[in-house]
């Protein structure tokens, strides 16, 4: 019986200590993750604000291939606009 009480006391003490550590460590962990995500977002925004390098990409269908679309273009359907 004495061993059971001793085991329960030790188990409760360990759980209490782990709970205190988690309450202290998790906010620090999440704060570091949030800071890292914010830095990556700022870097992405900075890169998107840079001026283009002057390259121009033009997509067109050559005259000899009008009406022939690759399978990747999908199905084209005519429609009428209803007001």
PDB file of N, CA and C in Angstrom:
ATOM      1  N   UNK A   1       0.821  -1.184   0.000  1.00  0.00           N
ATOM      2  CA  UNK A   1       0.000   0.000   0.000  1.00  0.00           C
ATOM      3  C   UNK A   1       0.870   1.255   0.000  1.00  0.00           C
ATOM      4  N   UNK A   2       1.943   1.156   0.755  1.00  0.00           N
ATOM      5  CA  UNK A   2       2.862   2.297   0.855  1.00  0.00           C
ATOM      6  C   UNK A   2       3.513   2.595  -0.497  1.00  0.00           C
ATOM      7  N   UNK A   3       3.792   1.528  -1.263  1.00  0.00           N
ATOM      8  CA  UNK A   3       4.392   1.710  -2.585  1.00  0.00           C
ATOM      9  C   UNK A   3       3.423   2.386  -3.549  1.00  0.00           C
ATOM     10  N   UNK A   4       2.132   2.055  -3.459  1.00  0.00           N
ATOM     11  CA  UNK A   4       1.121   2.671  -4.315  1.00  0.00           C
ATOM     12  C   UNK A   4       1.003   4.165  -4.037  1.00  0.00           C
ATOM     13  N   UNK A   5       0.978   4.531  -2.778  1.00  0.00           N
ATOM     14  CA  UNK A   5       0.894   5.949  -2.407  1.00  0.00           C
ATOM     15  C   UNK A   5       2.145   6.677  -2.882  1.00  0.00           C
ATOM     16  N   UNK A   6       3.282   6.046  -2.724  1.00  0.00           N
ATOM     17  CA  UNK A   6       4.546   6.652  -3.167  1.00  0.00           C
ATOM     18  C   UNK A   6       4.537   6.837  -4.689  1.00  0.00           C
ATOM     19  N   UNK A   7       4.072   5.815  -5.440  1.00  0.00           N
ATOM     20  CA  UNK A   7       3.987   5.911  -6.894  1.00  0.00           C
ATOM     21  C   UNK A   7       3.043   7.040  -7.315  1.00  0.00           C
ATOM     22  N   UNK A   8       1.868   7.100  -6.720  1.00  0.00           N
ATOM     23  CA  UNK A   8       0.906   8.156  -7.041  1.00  0.00           C
ATOM     24  C   UNK A   8       1.479   9.539  -6.753  1.00  0.00           C
ATOM     25  N   UNK A   9       2.153   9.681  -5.636  1.00  0.00           N
ATOM     26  CA  UNK A   9       2.755  10.972  -5.278  1.00  0.00           C
ATOM     27  C   UNK A   9       3.802  11.388  -6.315  1.00  0.00           C
ATOM     28  N   UNK A  10       4.650  10.452  -6.711  1.00  0.00           N
ATOM     29  CA  UNK A  10       5.689  10.752  -7.702  1.00  0.00           C
ATOM     30  C   UNK A  10       5.057  11.063  -9.059  1.00  0.00           C
ATOM     31  N   UNK A  11       4.048  10.299  -9.455  1.00  0.00           N
ATOM     32  CA  UNK A  11       3.385  10.531 -10.741  1.00  0.00           C
ATOM     33  C   UNK A  11       2.713  11.904 -10.762  1.00  0.00           C
ATOM     34  N   UNK A  12       2.020  12.266  -9.706  1.00  0.00           N
ATOM     35  CA  UNK A  12       1.357  13.575  -9.632  1.00  0.00           C
ATOM     36  C   UNK A  12       2.402  14.685  -9.653  1.00  0.00           C
ATOM     37  N   UNK A  13       3.513  14.493  -8.946  1.00  0.00           N
ATOM     38  CA  UNK A  13       4.565  15.514  -8.932  1.00  0.00           C
ATOM     39  C   UNK A  13       5.159  15.691 -10.327  1.00  0.00           C
ATOM     40  N   UNK A  14       5.389  14.594 -11.043  1.00  0.00           N
ATOM     41  CA  UNK A  14       5.946  14.676 -12.396  1.00  0.00           C
ATOM     42  C   UNK A  14       4.963  15.375 -13.326  1.00  0.00           C
ATOM     43  N   UNK A  15       3.688  15.027 -13.246  1.00  0.00           N
ATOM     44  CA  UNK A  15       2.682  15.674 -14.089  1.00  0.00           C
ATOM     45  C   UNK A  15       2.582  17.170 -13.786  1.00  0.00           C
ATOM     46  N   UNK A  16       2.662  17.536 -12.527  1.00  0.00           N
ATOM     47  CA  UNK A  16       2.599  18.951 -12.146  1.00  0.00           C
ATOM     48  C   UNK A  16       3.803  19.711 -12.706  1.00  0.00           C
ATOM     49  N   UNK A  17       4.981  19.112 -12.611  1.00  0.00           N
ATOM     50  CA  UNK A  17       6.196  19.753 -13.135  1.00  0.00           C
ATOM     51  C   UNK A  17       6.117  19.872 -14.656  1.00  0.00           C
ATOM     52  N   UNK A  18       5.675  18.812 -15.344  1.00  0.00           N
ATOM     53  CA  UNK A  18       5.531  18.874 -16.802  1.00  0.00           C
ATOM     54  C   UNK A  18       4.524  19.948 -17.212  1.00  0.00           C
ATOM     55  N   UNK A  19       3.438  20.064 -16.479  1.00  0.00           N
ATOM     56  CA  UNK A  19       2.432  21.089 -16.779  1.00  0.00           C
ATOM     57  C   UNK A  19       3.042  22.487 -16.660  1.00  0.00           C
ATOM     58  N   UNK A  20       3.835  22.713 -15.625  1.00  0.00           N
ATOM     59  CA  UNK A  20       4.474  24.019 -15.440  1.00  0.00           C
ATOM     60  C   UNK A  20       5.465  24.298 -16.572  1.00  0.00           C
ATOM     61  N   UNK A  21       6.224  23.288 -16.974  1.00  0.00           N
ATOM     62  CA  UNK A  21       7.199  23.472 -18.051  1.00  0.00           C
ATOM     63  C   UNK A  21       6.488  23.776 -19.365  1.00  0.00           C
ATOM     64  N   UNK A  22       5.391  23.055 -19.644  1.00  0.00           N
ATOM     65  CA  UNK A  22       4.649  23.278 -20.882  1.00  0.00           C
ATOM     66  C   UNK A  22       4.052  24.689 -20.901  1.00  0.00           C
ATOM     67  N   UNK A  23       3.512  25.130 -19.792  1.00  0.00           N
ATOM     68  CA  UNK A  23       2.951  26.491 -19.727  1.00  0.00           C
ATOM     69  C   UNK A  23       4.024  27.556 -19.963  1.00  0.00           C
ATOM     70  N   UNK A  24       5.238  27.257 -19.608  1.00  0.00           N
ATOM     71  CA  UNK A  24       6.321  28.221 -19.794  1.00  0.00           C
ATOM     72  C   UNK A  24       6.936  28.117 -21.186  1.00  0.00           C
ATOM     73  N   UNK A  25       7.071  26.895 -21.708  1.00  0.00           N
ATOM     74  CA  UNK A  25       7.804  26.681 -22.955  1.00  0.00           C
ATOM     75  C   UNK A  25       6.944  26.883 -24.202  1.00  0.00           C
ATOM     76  N   UNK A  26       5.678  26.504 -24.196  1.00  0.00           N
ATOM     77  CA  UNK A  26       4.851  26.607 -25.393  1.00  0.00           C
ATOM     78  C   UNK A  26       4.688  28.045 -25.890  1.00  0.00           C
ATOM     79  N   UNK A  27       4.415  29.014 -25.022  1.00  0.00           N
ATOM     80  CA  UNK A  27       4.320  30.384 -25.549  1.00  0.00           C
ATOM     81  C   UNK A  27       5.611  30.854 -26.216  1.00  0.00           C
ATOM     82  N   UNK A  28       6.745  30.473 -25.670  1.00  0.00           N
ATOM     83  CA  UNK A  28       8.016  30.852 -26.286  1.00  0.00           C
ATOM     84  C   UNK A  28       8.171  30.177 -27.649  1.00  0.00           C
ATOM     85  N   UNK A  29       7.790  28.910 -27.744  1.00  0.00           N
ATOM     86  CA  UNK A  29       7.887  28.166 -28.996  1.00  0.00           C
ATOM     87  C   UNK A  29       6.981  28.790 -30.056  1.00  0.00           C
ATOM     88  N   UNK A  30       5.733  29.069 -29.702  1.00  0.00           N
ATOM     89  CA  UNK A  30       4.806  29.658 -30.660  1.00  0.00           C
ATOM     90  C   UNK A  30       5.230  31.061 -31.068  1.00  0.00           C
ATOM     91  N   UNK A  31       5.786  31.825 -30.142  1.00  0.00           N
ATOM     92  CA  UNK A  31       6.241  33.176 -30.472  1.00  0.00           C
ATOM     93  C   UNK A  31       7.382  33.120 -31.485  1.00  0.00           C
ATOM     94  N   UNK A  32       8.295  32.163 -31.320  1.00  0.00           N
ATOM     95  CA  UNK A  32       9.393  32.048 -32.278  1.00  0.00           C
ATOM     96  C   UNK A  32       8.871  31.614 -33.645  1.00  0.00           C
ATOM     97  N   UNK A  33       7.851  30.743 -33.673  1.00  0.00           N
ATOM     98  CA  UNK A  33       7.276  30.321 -34.949  1.00  0.00           C
ATOM     99  C   UNK A  33       6.574  31.487 -35.638  1.00  0.00           C
ATOM    100  N   UNK A  34       5.866  32.316 -34.868  1.00  0.00           N
ATOM    101  CA  UNK A  34       5.167  33.475 -35.434  1.00  0.00           C
ATOM    102  C   UNK A  34       6.180  34.473 -35.981  1.00  0.00           C
ATOM    103  N   UNK A  35       7.252  34.714 -35.248  1.00  0.00           N
ATOM    104  CA  UNK A  35       8.282  35.645 -35.710  1.00  0.00           C
ATOM    105  C   UNK A  35       8.919  35.155 -37.007  1.00  0.00           C
ATOM    106  N   UNK A  36       9.184  33.865 -37.104  1.00  0.00           N
ATOM    107  CA  UNK A  36       9.790  33.302 -38.309  1.00  0.00           C
ATOM    108  C   UNK A  36       8.845  33.456 -39.502  1.00  0.00           C
ATOM    109  N   UNK A  37       7.551  33.190 -39.298  1.00  0.00           N
ATOM    110  CA  UNK A  37       6.569  33.325 -40.376  1.00  0.00           C
ATOM    111  C   UNK A  37       6.453  34.786 -40.815  1.00  0.00           C
ATOM    112  N   UNK A  38       6.499  35.721 -39.873  1.00  0.00           N
ATOM    113  CA  UNK A  38       6.420  37.140 -40.216  1.00  0.00           C
ATOM    114  C   UNK A  38       7.639  37.569 -41.032  1.00  0.00           C
ATOM    115  N   UNK A  39       8.814  37.086 -40.673  1.00  0.00           N
ATOM    116  CA  UNK A  39      10.016  37.428 -41.423  1.00  0.00           C
ATOM    117  C   UNK A  39       9.941  36.874 -42.843  1.00  0.00           C
ATOM    118  N   UNK A  40       9.471  35.653 -43.007  1.00  0.00           N
ATOM    119  CA  UNK A  40       9.344  35.075 -44.338  1.00  0.00           C
ATOM    120  C   UNK A  40       8.324  35.846 -45.159  1.00  0.00           C
ATOM    121  N   UNK A  41       7.241  36.273 -44.528  1.00  0.00           N
ATOM    122  CA  UNK A  41       6.216  37.042 -45.223  1.00  0.00           C
ATOM    123  C   UNK A  41       6.767  38.400 -45.657  1.00  0.00           C
ATOM    124  N   UNK A  42       7.544  39.040 -44.815  1.00  0.00           N
ATOM    125  CA  UNK A  42       8.140  40.328 -45.168  1.00  0.00           C
ATOM    126  C   UNK A  42       9.126  40.166 -46.323  1.00  0.00           C
ATOM    127  N   UNK A  43       9.900  39.096 -46.307  1.00  0.00           N
ATOM    128  CA  UNK A  43      10.849  38.856 -47.395  1.00  0.00           C
ATOM    129  C   UNK A  43      10.112  38.614 -48.704  1.00  0.00           C
ATOM    130  N   UNK A  44       9.007  37.883 -48.646  1.00  0.00           N
ATOM    131  CA  UNK A  44       8.217  37.614 -49.841  1.00  0.00           C
ATOM    132  C   UNK A  44       7.623  38.907 -50.380  1.00  0.00           C
ATOM    133  N   UNK A  45       7.098  39.754 -49.497  1.00  0.00           N
ATOM    134  CA  UNK A  45       6.522  41.020 -49.928  1.00  0.00           C
ATOM    135  C   UNK A  45       7.590  41.933 -50.525  1.00  0.00           C
ATOM    136  N   UNK A  46       8.780  41.913 -49.948  1.00  0.00           N
ATOM    137  CA  UNK A  46       9.855  42.754 -50.467  1.00  0.00           C
ATOM    138  C   UNK A  46      10.254  42.301 -51.864  1.00  0.00           C
ATOM    139  N   UNK A  47      10.323  40.985 -52.064  1.00  0.00           N
ATOM    140  CA  UNK A  47      10.705  40.467 -53.382  1.00  0.00           C
ATOM    141  C   UNK A  47       9.657  40.791 -54.428  1.00  0.00           C
ATOM    142  N   UNK A  48       8.380  40.779 -54.042  1.00  0.00           N
ATOM    143  CA  UNK A  48       7.320  41.052 -55.018  1.00  0.00           C
ATOM    144  C   UNK A  48       7.268  42.527 -55.379  1.00  0.00           C
ATOM    145  N   UNK A  49       7.847  43.414 -54.577  1.00  0.00           N
ATOM    146  CA  UNK A  49       7.833  44.841 -54.852  1.00  0.00           C
ATOM    147  C   UNK A  49       8.996  45.273 -55.730  1.00  0.00           C
ATOM    148  N   UNK A  50       9.934  44.375 -55.983  1.00  0.00           N
ATOM    149  CA  UNK A  50      11.072  44.716 -56.826  1.00  0.00           C
ATOM    150  C   UNK A  50      10.606  44.958 -58.257  1.00  0.00           C
ATOM    151  N   UNK A  51      11.336  45.797 -58.979  1.00  0.00           N
ATOM    152  CA  UNK A  51      10.984  46.079 -60.365  1.00  0.00           C
ATOM    153  C   UNK A  51      11.262  44.855 -61.230  1.00  0.00           C
ATOM    154  N   UNK A  52      10.468  44.648 -62.273  1.00  0.00           N
ATOM    155  CA  UNK A  52      10.716  43.509 -63.154  1.00  0.00           C
ATOM    156  C   UNK A  52      12.052  43.655 -63.877  1.00  0.00           C
ATOM    157  N   UNK A  53      12.575  42.540 -64.345  1.00  0.00           N
ATOM    158  CA  UNK A  53      13.889  42.544 -64.967  1.00  0.00           C
ATOM    159  C   UNK A  53      13.836  42.946 -66.439  1.00  0.00           C
ATOM    160  N   UNK A  54      12.656  43.216 -66.963  1.00  0.00           N
ATOM    161  CA  UNK A  54      12.541  43.616 -68.354  1.00  0.00           C
ATOM    162  C   UNK A  54      12.205  42.477 -69.280  1.00  0.00           C
ATOM    163  N   UNK A  55      12.027  41.301 -68.749  1.00  0.00           N
ATOM    164  CA  UNK A  55      11.658  40.162 -69.583  1.00  0.00           C
ATOM    165  C   UNK A  55      10.162  40.222 -69.858  1.00  0.00           C
ATOM    166  N   UNK A  56       9.792  39.914 -71.078  1.00  0.00           N
ATOM    167  CA  UNK A  56       8.392  39.899 -71.463  1.00  0.00           C
ATOM    168  C   UNK A  56       8.061  38.534 -72.039  1.00  0.00           C
ATOM    169  N   UNK A  57       6.984  37.932 -71.555  1.00  0.00           N
ATOM    170  CA  UNK A  57       6.549  36.643 -72.058  1.00  0.00           C
ATOM    171  C   UNK A  57       5.246  36.873 -72.816  1.00  0.00           C
ATOM    172  N   UNK A  58       5.222  36.488 -74.069  1.00  0.00           N
ATOM    173  CA  UNK A  58       4.046  36.666 -74.905  1.00  0.00           C
ATOM    174  C   UNK A  58       3.537  35.292 -75.305  1.00  0.00           C
ATOM    175  N   UNK A  59       2.275  35.015 -74.960  1.00  0.00           N
ATOM    176  CA  UNK A  59       1.647  33.760 -75.368  1.00  0.00           C
ATOM    177  C   UNK A  59       0.744  34.062 -76.558  1.00  0.00           C
ATOM    178  N   UNK A  60       0.909  33.342 -77.640  1.00  0.00           N
ATOM    179  CA  UNK A  60       0.045  33.529 -78.807  1.00  0.00           C
ATOM    180  C   UNK A  60      -0.063  32.225 -79.568  1.00  0.00           C
ATOM    181  N   UNK A  61      -1.073  32.159 -80.412  1.00  0.00           N
ATOM    182  CA  UNK A  61      -1.284  30.978 -81.236  1.00  0.00           C
ATOM    183  C   UNK A  61      -0.837  31.333 -82.644  1.00  0.00           C
ATOM    184  N   UNK A  62       0.130  30.636 -83.196  1.00  0.00           N
ATOM    185  CA  UNK A  62       0.568  30.923 -84.557  1.00  0.00           C
ATOM    186  C   UNK A  62      -0.586  30.712 -85.551  1.00  0.00           C
ATOM    187  N   UNK A  63      -0.514  31.385 -86.690  1.00  0.00           N
ATOM    188  CA  UNK A  63      -1.583  31.338 -87.688  1.00  0.00           C
ATOM    189  C   UNK A  63      -1.880  29.919 -88.166  1.00  0.00           C
ATOM    190  N   UNK A  64      -0.878  29.102 -88.323  1.00  0.00           N
ATOM    191  CA  UNK A  64      -1.091  27.761 -88.850  1.00  0.00           C
ATOM    192  C   UNK A  64      -1.725  26.810 -87.823  1.00  0.00           C
ATOM    193  N   UNK A  65      -1.854  27.232 -86.579  1.00  0.00           N
ATOM    194  CA  UNK A  65      -2.426  26.359 -85.558  1.00  0.00           C
ATOM    195  C   UNK A  65      -3.706  26.928 -84.965  1.00  0.00           C
ATOM    196  N   UNK A  66      -4.343  27.911 -85.578  1.00  0.00           N
ATOM    197  CA  UNK A  66      -5.585  28.470 -85.038  1.00  0.00           C
ATOM    198  C   UNK A  66      -6.632  27.380 -84.964  1.00  0.00           C
ATOM    199  N   UNK A  67      -7.348  27.335 -83.867  1.00  0.00           N
ATOM    200  CA  UNK A  67      -8.374  26.321 -83.686  1.00  0.00           C
ATOM    201  C   UNK A  67      -7.854  25.055 -83.043  1.00  0.00           C
ATOM    202  N   UNK A  68      -6.582  24.844 -83.012  1.00  0.00           N
ATOM    203  CA  UNK A  68      -6.006  23.666 -82.369  1.00  0.00           C
ATOM    204  C   UNK A  68      -5.427  24.100 -81.020  1.00  0.00           C
ATOM    205  N   UNK A  69      -6.005  23.594 -79.971  1.00  0.00           N
ATOM    206  CA  UNK A  69      -5.523  23.925 -78.633  1.00  0.00           C
ATOM    207  C   UNK A  69      -5.006  22.663 -77.974  1.00  0.00           C
ATOM    208  N   UNK A  70      -3.942  22.783 -77.226  1.00  0.00           N
ATOM    209  CA  UNK A  70      -3.441  21.607 -76.518  1.00  0.00           C
ATOM    210  C   UNK A  70      -4.439  21.167 -75.446  1.00  0.00           C
ATOM    211  N   UNK A  71      -4.340  19.926 -75.030  1.00  0.00           N
ATOM    212  CA  UNK A  71      -5.247  19.378 -74.023  1.00  0.00           C
ATOM    213  C   UNK A  71      -5.166  20.149 -72.710  1.00  0.00           C
ATOM    214  N   UNK A  72      -4.048  20.775 -72.456  1.00  0.00           N
ATOM    215  CA  UNK A  72      -3.889  21.486 -71.194  1.00  0.00           C
ATOM    216  C   UNK A  72      -4.721  22.763 -71.138  1.00  0.00           C
ATOM    217  N   UNK A  73      -5.224  23.229 -72.260  1.00  0.00           N
ATOM    218  CA  UNK A  73      -6.004  24.467 -72.290  1.00  0.00           C
ATOM    219  C   UNK A  73      -7.434  24.258 -71.804  1.00  0.00           C
ATOM    220  N   UNK A  74      -7.942  23.067 -71.815  1.00  0.00           N
ATOM    221  CA  UNK A  74      -9.288  22.806 -71.345  1.00  0.00           C
ATOM    222  C   UNK A  74     -10.308  22.919 -72.451  1.00  0.00           C
ATOM    223  N   UNK A  75     -11.582  22.859 -72.082  1.00  0.00           N
ATOM    224  CA  UNK A  75     -12.664  22.909 -73.053  1.00  0.00           C
ATOM    225  C   UNK A  75     -13.212  24.328 -73.113  1.00  0.00           C
ATOM    226  N   UNK A  76     -13.381  24.858 -74.317  1.00  0.00           N
ATOM    227  CA  UNK A  76     -13.884  26.213 -74.492  1.00  0.00           C
ATOM    228  C   UNK A  76     -15.351  26.153 -74.907  1.00  0.00           C
ATOM    229  N   UNK A  77     -16.182  26.937 -74.218  1.00  0.00           N
ATOM    230  CA  UNK A  77     -17.617  26.930 -74.482  1.00  0.00           C
ATOM    231  C   UNK A  77     -18.055  28.368 -74.734  1.00  0.00           C
ATOM    232  N   UNK A  78     -18.803  28.593 -75.847  1.00  0.00           N
ATOM    233  CA  UNK A  78     -19.356  29.912 -76.112  1.00  0.00           C
ATOM    234  C   UNK A  78     -20.489  30.168 -75.132  1.00  0.00           C
ATOM    235  N   UNK A  79     -20.680  31.432 -74.770  1.00  0.00           N
ATOM    236  CA  UNK A  79     -21.760  31.769 -73.850  1.00  0.00           C
ATOM    237  C   UNK A  79     -22.342  33.113 -74.220  1.00  0.00           C
ATOM    238  N   UNK A  80     -23.537  33.365 -73.760  1.00  0.00           N
ATOM    239  CA  UNK A  80     -24.185  34.647 -73.940  1.00  0.00           C
ATOM    240  C   UNK A  80     -24.343  35.289 -72.576  1.00  0.00           C
ATOM    241  N   UNK A  81     -24.077  36.569 -72.497  1.00  0.00           N
ATOM    242  CA  UNK A  81     -24.205  37.273 -71.247  1.00  0.00           C
ATOM    243  C   UNK A  81     -25.669  37.630 -71.013  1.00  0.00           C
ATOM    244  N   UNK A  82     -26.208  37.276 -69.862  1.00  0.00           N
ATOM    245  CA  UNK A  82     -27.615  37.549 -69.544  1.00  0.00           C
ATOM    246  C   UNK A  82     -27.637  38.689 -68.550  1.00  0.00           C
ATOM    247  N   UNK A  83     -28.476  39.693 -68.894  1.00  0.00           N
ATOM    248  CA  UNK A  83     -28.568  40.861 -67.983  1.00  0.00           C
ATOM    249  C   UNK A  83     -29.841  40.835 -67.203  1.00  0.00           C
TER     250      UNK A  83
END
